[in-house]
Coordinates of C-alpha atoms and ligand atoms in Angstrom, one line a residue:
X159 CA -9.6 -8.9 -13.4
X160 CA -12.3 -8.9 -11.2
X161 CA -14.2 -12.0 -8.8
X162 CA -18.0 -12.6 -8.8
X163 CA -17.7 -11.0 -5.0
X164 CA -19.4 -7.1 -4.4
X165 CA -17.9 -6.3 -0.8
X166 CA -20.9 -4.8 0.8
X167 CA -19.4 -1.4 1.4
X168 CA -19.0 -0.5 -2.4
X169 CA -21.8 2.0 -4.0
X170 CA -22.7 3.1 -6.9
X171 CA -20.2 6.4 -6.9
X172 CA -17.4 4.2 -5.3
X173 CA -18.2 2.1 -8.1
X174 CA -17.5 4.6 -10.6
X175 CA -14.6 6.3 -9.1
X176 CA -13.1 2.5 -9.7
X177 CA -14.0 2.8 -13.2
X178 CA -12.7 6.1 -13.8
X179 CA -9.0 4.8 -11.7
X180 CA -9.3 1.3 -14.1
X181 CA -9.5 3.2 -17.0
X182 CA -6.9 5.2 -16.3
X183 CA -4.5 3.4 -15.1
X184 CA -4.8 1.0 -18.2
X185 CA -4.6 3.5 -20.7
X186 CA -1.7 5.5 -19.0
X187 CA 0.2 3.5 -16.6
X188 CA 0.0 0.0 -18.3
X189 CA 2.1 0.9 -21.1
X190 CA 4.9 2.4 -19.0
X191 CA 5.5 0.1 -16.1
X192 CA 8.8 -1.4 -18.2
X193 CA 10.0 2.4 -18.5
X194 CA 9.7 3.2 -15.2
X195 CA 11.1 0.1 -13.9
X196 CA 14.3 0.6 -16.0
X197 CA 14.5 4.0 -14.6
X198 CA 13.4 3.1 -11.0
X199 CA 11.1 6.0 -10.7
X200 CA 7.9 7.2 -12.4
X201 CA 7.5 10.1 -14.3
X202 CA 6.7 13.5 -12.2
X203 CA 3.9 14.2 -15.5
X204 CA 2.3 11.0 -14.2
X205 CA 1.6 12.0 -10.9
X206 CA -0.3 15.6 -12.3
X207 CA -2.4 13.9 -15.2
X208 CA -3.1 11.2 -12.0
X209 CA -4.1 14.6 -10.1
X210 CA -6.2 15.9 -12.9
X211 CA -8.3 12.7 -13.2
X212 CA -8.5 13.3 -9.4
X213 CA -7.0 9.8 -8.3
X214 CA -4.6 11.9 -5.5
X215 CA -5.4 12.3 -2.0
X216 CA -9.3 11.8 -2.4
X217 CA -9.6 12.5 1.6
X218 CA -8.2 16.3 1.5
X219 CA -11.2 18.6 2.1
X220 CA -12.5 20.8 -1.0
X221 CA -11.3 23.7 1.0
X222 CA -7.6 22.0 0.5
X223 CA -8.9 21.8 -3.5
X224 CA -9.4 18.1 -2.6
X225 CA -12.7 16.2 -3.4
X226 CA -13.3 15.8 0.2
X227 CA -13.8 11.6 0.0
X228 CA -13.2 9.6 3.0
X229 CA -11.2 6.2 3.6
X230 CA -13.5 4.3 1.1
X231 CA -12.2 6.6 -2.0
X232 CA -8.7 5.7 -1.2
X233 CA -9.4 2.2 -0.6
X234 CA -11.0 2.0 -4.1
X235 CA -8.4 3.7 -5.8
X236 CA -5.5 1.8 -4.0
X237 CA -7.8 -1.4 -5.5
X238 CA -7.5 -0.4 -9.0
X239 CA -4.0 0.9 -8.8
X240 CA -3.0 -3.0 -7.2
X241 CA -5.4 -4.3 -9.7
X242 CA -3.5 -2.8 -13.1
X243 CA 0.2 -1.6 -11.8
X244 CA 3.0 -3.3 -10.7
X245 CA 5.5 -1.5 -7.8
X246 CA 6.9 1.2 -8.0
X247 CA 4.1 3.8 -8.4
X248 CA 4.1 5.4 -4.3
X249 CA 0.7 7.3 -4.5
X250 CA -0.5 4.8 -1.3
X251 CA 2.4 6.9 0.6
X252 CA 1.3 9.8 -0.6
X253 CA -2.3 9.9 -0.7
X254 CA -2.9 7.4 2.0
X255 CA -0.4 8.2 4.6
X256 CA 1.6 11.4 4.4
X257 CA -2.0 13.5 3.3
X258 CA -3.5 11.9 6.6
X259 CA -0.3 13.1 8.8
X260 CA -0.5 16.8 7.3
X261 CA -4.6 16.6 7.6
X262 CA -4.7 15.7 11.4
X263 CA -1.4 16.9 12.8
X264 CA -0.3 19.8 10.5
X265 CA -1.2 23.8 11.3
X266 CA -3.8 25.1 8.8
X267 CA -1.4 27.3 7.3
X268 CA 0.7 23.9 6.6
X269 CA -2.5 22.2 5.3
X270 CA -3.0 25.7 3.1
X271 CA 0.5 25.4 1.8
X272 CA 0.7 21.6 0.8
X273 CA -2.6 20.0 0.2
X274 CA -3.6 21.9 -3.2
X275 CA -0.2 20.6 -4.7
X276 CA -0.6 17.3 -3.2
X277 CA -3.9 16.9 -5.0
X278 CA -2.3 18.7 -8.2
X279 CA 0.6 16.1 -7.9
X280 CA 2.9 18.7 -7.9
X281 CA 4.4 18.1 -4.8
X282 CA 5.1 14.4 -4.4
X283 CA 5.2 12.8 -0.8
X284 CA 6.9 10.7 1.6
X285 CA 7.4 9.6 4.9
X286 CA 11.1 8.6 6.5
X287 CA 10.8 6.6 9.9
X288 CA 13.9 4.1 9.0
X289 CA 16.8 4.2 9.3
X290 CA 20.2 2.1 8.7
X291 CA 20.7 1.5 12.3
X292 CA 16.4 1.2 13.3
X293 CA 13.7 -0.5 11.1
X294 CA 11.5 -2.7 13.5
X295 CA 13.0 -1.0 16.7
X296 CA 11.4 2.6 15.6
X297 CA 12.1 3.8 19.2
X298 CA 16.2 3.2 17.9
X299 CA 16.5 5.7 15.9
X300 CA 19.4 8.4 15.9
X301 CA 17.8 11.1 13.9
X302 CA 17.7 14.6 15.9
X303 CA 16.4 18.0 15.2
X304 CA 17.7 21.1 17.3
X305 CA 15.8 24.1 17.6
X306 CA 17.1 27.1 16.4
X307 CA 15.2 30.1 16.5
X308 CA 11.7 29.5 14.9
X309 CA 13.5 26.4 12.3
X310 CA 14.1 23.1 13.2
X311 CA 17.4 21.7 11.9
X312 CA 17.2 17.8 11.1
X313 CA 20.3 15.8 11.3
X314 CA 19.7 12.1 10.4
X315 CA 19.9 9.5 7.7
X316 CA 16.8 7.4 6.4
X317 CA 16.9 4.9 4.1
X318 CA 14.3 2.2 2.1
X319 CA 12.2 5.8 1.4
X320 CA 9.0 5.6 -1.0
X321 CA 9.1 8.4 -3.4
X322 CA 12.2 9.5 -1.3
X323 CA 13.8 9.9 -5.0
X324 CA 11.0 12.6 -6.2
X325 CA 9.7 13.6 -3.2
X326 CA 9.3 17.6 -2.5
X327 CA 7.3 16.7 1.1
X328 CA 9.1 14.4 3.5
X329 CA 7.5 14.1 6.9
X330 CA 10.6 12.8 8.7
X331 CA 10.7 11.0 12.2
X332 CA 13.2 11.7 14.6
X333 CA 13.8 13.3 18.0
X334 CA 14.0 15.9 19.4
X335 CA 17.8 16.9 20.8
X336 CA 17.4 19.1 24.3
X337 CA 13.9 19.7 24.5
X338 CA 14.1 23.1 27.3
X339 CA 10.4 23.2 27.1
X340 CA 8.5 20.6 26.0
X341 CA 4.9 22.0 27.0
X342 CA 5.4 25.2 25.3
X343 CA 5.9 23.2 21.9
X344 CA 3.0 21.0 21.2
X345 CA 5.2 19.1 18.9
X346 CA 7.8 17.7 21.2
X347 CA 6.4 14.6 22.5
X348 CA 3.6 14.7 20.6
X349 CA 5.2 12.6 17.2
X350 CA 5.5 8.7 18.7
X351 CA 2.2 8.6 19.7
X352 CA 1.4 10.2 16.2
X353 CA 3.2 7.6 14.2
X354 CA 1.5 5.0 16.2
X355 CA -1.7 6.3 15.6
X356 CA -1.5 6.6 11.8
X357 CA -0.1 2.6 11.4
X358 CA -3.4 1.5 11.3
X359 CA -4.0 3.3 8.0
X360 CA -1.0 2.3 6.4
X361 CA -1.5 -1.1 7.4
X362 CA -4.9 -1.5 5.9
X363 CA -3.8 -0.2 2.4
X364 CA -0.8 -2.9 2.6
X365 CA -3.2 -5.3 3.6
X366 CA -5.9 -4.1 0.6
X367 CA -3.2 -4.4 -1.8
X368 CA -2.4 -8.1 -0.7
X369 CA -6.0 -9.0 -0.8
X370 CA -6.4 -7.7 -4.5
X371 CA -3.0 -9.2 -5.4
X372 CA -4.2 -12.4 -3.8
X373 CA -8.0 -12.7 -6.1
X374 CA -5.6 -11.6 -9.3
X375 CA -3.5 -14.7 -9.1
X376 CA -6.1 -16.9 -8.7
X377 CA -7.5 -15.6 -11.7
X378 CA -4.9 -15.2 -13.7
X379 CA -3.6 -18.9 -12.8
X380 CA -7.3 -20.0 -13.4
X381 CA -6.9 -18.7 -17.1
X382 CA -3.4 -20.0 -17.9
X383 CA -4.2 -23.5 -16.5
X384 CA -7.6 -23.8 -18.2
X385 CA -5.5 -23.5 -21.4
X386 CA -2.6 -24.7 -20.8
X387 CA -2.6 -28.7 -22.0
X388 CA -1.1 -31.6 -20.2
X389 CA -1.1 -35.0 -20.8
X390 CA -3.4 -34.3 -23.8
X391 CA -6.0 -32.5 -21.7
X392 CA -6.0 -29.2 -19.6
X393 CA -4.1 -28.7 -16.7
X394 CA -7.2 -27.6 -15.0
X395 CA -8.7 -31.0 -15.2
X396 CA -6.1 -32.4 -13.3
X397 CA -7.4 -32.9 -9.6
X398 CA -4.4 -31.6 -8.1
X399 CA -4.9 -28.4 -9.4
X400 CA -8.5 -28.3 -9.2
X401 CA -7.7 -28.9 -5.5
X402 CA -5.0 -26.2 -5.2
X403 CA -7.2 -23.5 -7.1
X404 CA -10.3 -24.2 -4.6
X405 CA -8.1 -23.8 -1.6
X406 CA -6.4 -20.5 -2.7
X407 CA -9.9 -19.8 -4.4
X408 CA -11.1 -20.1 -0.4
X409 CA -8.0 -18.6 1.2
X410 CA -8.9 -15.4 -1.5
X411 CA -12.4 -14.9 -0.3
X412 CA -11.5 -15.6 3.6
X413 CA -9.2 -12.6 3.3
X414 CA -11.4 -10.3 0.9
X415 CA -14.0 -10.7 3.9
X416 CA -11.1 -10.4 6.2
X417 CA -10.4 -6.8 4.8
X418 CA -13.6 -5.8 4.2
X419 CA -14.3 -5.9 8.1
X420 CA -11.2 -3.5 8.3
X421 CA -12.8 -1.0 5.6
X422 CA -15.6 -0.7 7.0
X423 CA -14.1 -0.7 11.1
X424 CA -11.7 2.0 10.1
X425 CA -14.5 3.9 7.9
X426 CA -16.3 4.4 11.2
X427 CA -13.1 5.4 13.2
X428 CA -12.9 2.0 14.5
X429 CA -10.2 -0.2 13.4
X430 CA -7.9 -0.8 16.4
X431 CA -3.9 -1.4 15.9
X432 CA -4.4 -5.4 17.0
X433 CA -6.6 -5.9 14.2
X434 CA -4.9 -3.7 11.5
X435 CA -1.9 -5.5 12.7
X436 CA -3.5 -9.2 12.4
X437 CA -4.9 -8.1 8.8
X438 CA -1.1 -7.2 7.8
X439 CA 1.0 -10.0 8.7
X440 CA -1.9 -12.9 7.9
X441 CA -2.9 -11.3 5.1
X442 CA 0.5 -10.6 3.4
X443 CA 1.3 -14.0 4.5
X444 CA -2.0 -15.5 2.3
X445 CA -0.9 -13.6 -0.9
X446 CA 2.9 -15.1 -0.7
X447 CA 1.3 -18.4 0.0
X448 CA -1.3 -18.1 -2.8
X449 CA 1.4 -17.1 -5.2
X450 CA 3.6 -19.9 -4.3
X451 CA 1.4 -22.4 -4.8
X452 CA -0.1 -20.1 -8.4
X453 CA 3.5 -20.0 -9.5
X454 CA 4.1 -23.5 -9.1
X455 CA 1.1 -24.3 -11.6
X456 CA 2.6 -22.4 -14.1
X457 CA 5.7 -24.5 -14.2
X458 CA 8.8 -22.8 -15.7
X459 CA 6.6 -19.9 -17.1
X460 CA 6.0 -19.0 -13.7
X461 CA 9.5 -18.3 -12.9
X462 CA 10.3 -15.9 -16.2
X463 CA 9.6 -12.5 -15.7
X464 CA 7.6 -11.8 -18.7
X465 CA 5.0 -13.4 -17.0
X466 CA 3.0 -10.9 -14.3
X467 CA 2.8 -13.9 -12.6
X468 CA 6.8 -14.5 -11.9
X469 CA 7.1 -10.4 -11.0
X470 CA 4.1 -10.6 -8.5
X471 CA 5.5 -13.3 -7.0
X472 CA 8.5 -11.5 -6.3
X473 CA 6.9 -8.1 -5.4
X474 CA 4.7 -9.9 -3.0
X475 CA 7.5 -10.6 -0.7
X476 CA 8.4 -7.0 0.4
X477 CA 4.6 -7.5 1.9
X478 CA 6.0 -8.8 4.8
X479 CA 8.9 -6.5 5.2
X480 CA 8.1 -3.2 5.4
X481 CA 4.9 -1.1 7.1
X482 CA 6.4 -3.0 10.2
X483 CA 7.7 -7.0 9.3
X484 CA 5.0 -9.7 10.1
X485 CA 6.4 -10.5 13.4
X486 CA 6.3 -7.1 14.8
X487 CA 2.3 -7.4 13.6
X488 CA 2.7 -10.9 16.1
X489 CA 4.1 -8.8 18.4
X490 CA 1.6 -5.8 19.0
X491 CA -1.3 -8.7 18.4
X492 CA 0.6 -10.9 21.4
X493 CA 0.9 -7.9 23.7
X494 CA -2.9 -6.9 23.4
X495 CA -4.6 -10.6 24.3
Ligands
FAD108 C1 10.3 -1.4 -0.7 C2 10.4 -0.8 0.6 C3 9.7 0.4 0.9 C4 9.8 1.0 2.1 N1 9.2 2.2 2.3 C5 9.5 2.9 3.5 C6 9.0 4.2 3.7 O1 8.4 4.8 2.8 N2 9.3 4.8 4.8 C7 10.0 4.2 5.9 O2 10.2 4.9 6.9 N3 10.4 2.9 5.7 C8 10.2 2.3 4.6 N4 10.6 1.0 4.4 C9 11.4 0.3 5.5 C10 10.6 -0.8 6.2 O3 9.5 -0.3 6.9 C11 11.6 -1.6 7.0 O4 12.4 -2.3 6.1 C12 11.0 -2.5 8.0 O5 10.3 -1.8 9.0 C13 12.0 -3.5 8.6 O6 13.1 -2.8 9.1 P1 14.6 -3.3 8.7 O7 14.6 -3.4 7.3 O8 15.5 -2.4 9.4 O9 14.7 -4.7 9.3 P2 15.1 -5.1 10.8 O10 14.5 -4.2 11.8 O11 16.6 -5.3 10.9 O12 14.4 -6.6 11.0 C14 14.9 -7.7 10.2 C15 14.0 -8.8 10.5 O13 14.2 -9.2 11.9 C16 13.0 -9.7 12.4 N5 12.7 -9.0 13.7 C17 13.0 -7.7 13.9 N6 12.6 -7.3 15.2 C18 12.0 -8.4 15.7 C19 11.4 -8.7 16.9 N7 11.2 -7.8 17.9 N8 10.9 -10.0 17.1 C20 11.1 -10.9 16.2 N9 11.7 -10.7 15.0 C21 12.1 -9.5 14.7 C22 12.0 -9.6 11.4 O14 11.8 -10.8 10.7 C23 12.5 -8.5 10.4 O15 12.0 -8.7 9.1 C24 10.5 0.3 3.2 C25 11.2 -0.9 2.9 C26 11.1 -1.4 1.7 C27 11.9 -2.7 1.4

């Protein structure tokens, strides 16, 4: 489902790593998206045919086993995953975030030991910041781990977890209890300023899956309504919807150019957390919007969920939930003016 618009930073081997993901994706996700939403997870044989195709953790270096991509493979996989599944399917998580955490603040022996599997899809991964007592309020939470000996013992309760089902990697946030020497362990007092550091990231792919979710509801709404007869002509021809189509047509491109700034800003190292944050909560906000107003032109269709229209309505709203709720985006954009 694709729009006349070619954002500038695609190539030609961007191009056809899409094609490759499309492909996939249709043949071997499409048909089990109603399986795995009965069963509220997706299959583990998934995630290592997803590996061999190599559609996992595109930015682990070959000496990792990965293909050693940058921020524009994942960007163009997460695209053509958004464009062809529905939820469920966490490889954002774990190829966009929890491969990033391990690549810039894990050992080498811990990047040895992981990566490879990541990539395989043998090892499946998350990340656990909330918890039931501290979503927004990260700096809440209760979690501890207490040194002992050359382990870490973790006592603390997460919850809302992607992948937290299958997952055989967690990277899990808490803090640490007694600290005796905090200098002569790099990694006490080192992990806020790492979480902070990775949100742009994860905001981004949030905010690239809104954009693409965004285009697909215009165009799916363009082809119902163009077929779709009323008052002995199409509902198309009406004006009213000609008008809505052109504005969410508008607000679609705004945002694709929107994101395509952050691409290409965080591609060169230089996408900031005010403007990750402002393409998160606006952008989430103009795919909820847009599908209101698509939903609405499908008339009682829109609301039964055999319609993709109905169920990304409804998965749209998580958007601006979770990877930090829209007005904590308002927040870190209202502290840096
Ligand atoms: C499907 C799903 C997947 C998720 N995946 C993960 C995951 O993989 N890992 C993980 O760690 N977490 C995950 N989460 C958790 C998610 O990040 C949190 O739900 C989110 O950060 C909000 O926290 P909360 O639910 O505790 O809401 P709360 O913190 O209780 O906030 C509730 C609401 O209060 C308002 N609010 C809060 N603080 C402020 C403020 N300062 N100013 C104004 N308004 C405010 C906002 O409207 C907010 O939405 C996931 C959540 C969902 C639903």
């Amino acid at each position: 489902m694709a729009t006349d618009y070619v954002s500038e930073w695609m190539t030609d081997e961007l191009q056809a790593l899409r094609d490759v993901a499309r492909q996939f994706f249709e043949r071997e996700a499409a048909p089990q998206m109603a399986k795995w939403s009965e069963q509220r997870y997706v299959d583990r044989e998934f995630w290592v045919k997803a590996g061999r195709v190599g559609l996992l953790c595109p930015t682990v270096p070959e000496e990792y086993g990965g293909p050693g991509g940058n921020i524009l493979h994942q960007v163009a996989i997460t695209e053509e995953q958004s464009r062809v599944l529905e939820k469920g399917w966490g490889n954002n998580v774990h190829s966009g975030v929890v491969t990033d955490y391990i690549l810039k603040y894990g050992s080498q022996e811990q990047c040895a030991r992981w990566l490879p599997s990541m990539v395989e899809g043998t090892v499946i991964g998350a990340i656990a910041m909330t918890e039931p007592g501290a979503g927004s309020d990260v700096r809440a939470m209760a979690g501890r781990a207490r040194r002992d000996g050359d382990e870490y013992v973790i006592d603390a309760t997460k919850t809302f977890i992607t992948n937290g089902q299958t997952a055989d990697l967690i990277i899990v946030a808490v803090k640490l209890e007694n600290p005796q020497n905090p200098a002569a362990d790099p990694r006490a007092g080192a992990g806020f300023p790492a979480l902070m550091n990775q949100m742009p990231q994860e905001r981004l792919i949030l905010a690239v899956n809104a954009v693409v979710q965004t285009e697909k509801a215009v165009q799916l709404t363009l082809a119902y309504t163009k077929e779709r007869k009323v008052f002995g002509k199409p509902l198309y021809d009406q004006q009213n919807t000609r008008f809505v189509l052109a504005e969410c047509a508008t607000l679609a491109r705004a945002a694709r150019l929107f994101v395509d700034h952050c691409i290409v800003a965080h591609a060169r190292g230089r996408l900031d957390n005010k403007t990750a944050a402002m393409a998160k909560w606006w952008l989430t906000d103009v795919q909820c919007k847009v599908l209101d107003e698509c939903v609405q032109l499908f008339g009682g269709y829109g609301y039964m969920e055999e319609y993709p229209i109905a169920r990304m309505y409804a998965d749209a709203r998580v958007q601006k939930i979770y990877g930090g709720a829209n007005e904590i985006m308002k927040e870190i954009i209202a502290r840096a003016l």
